[in-house]
XYZ file of C-alpha atoms in Angstrom:
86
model
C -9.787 15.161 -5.187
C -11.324 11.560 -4.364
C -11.236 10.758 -8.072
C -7.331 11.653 -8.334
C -7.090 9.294 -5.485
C -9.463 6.555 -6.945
C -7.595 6.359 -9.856
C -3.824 6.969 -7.969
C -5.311 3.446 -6.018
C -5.826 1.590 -9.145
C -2.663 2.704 -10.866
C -0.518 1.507 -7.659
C -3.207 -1.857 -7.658
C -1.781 -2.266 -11.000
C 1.810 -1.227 -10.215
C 1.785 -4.175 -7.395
C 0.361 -6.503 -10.427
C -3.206 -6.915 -9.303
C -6.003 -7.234 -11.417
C -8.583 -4.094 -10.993
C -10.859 -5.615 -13.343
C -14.234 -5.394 -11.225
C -13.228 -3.100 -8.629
C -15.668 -0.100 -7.709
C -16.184 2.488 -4.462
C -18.111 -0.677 -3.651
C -15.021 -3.331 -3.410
C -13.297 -3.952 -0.245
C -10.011 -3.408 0.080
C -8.993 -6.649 2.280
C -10.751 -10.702 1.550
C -13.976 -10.837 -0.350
C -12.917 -7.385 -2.535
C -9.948 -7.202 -3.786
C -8.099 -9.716 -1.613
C -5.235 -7.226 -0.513
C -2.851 -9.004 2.149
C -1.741 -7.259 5.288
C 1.723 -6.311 3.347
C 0.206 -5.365 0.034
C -2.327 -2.700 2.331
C 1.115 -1.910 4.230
C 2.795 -1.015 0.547
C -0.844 0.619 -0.791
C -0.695 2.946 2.285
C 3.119 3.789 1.867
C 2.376 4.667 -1.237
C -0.680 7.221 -0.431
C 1.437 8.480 2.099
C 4.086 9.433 0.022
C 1.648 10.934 -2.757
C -0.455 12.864 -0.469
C 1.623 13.753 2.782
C -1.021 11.420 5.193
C -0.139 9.050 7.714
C -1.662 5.721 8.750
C -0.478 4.376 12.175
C -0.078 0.920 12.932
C -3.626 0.450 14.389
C -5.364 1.711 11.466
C -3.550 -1.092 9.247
C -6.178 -3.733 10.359
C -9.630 -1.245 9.461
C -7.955 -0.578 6.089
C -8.876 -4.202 4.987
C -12.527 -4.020 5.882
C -12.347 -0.626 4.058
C -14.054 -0.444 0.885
C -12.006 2.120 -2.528
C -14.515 5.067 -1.456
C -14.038 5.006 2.030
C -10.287 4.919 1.720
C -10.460 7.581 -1.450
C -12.492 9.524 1.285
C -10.525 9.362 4.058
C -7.204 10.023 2.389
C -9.256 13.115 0.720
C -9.922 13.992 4.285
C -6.694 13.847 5.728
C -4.807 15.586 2.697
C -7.342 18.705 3.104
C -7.199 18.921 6.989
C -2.977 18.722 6.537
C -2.969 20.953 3.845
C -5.279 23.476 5.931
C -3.113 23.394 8.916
C-alpha cells in the first residue's frame, strides 16, 4: 500500500504543477525537499484524505513539512489500515 501512496503523492505533486524530478522516500516534504508551502501541504493532505478516508488535524499541518515522502507514505498507510480495521 505505501507504493500506491508514493506514487498517488507524486501524481497530485504533479497535478499542483511541481516538479518531482529528484524526489525520493528521502525528500522532505516542506523547505530544503521539495519546498511545499503551508497551503500546497494543506491541498496535498486534502487530497490523501479524500483518496484514503484519513484525517490530518490542524496541529499535524506544521510536522507534515519536516516530513520526508516515506514517512508520510507510511503514516497515511498506517492510518488507512487502522480505519479500515475498525
Amino acid at each position: 500500500m505505501k507504493d500506491d501512496i508514493r506514487q498517488f503523492l507524486l501524481q497530485s505533486l504533479k497535478e499542483m504543477n511541481y516538479s518531482t524530478d529528484g524526489i525520493d522516500d528521502d525528500t522532505v516534504l516542506g523547505p530544503a525537499g521539495a519546498d511545499l508551502q503551508s497551503l500546497a501541504l494543506a491541498e496535498l493532505a486534502v487530497r490523501v484524505e479524500d483518496e484514503y478516508g484519513v484525517r490530518f488535524n490542524d496541529d499535524e499541518a506544521e510536522m507534515l513539512a519536516g516530513m520526508t515522502v516515506g514517512e508520510f507514505a507510511e503514516l497515511v498507510a498506517d492510518r488507512a489500515q487502522a480505519s479500515s480495521a475498525s
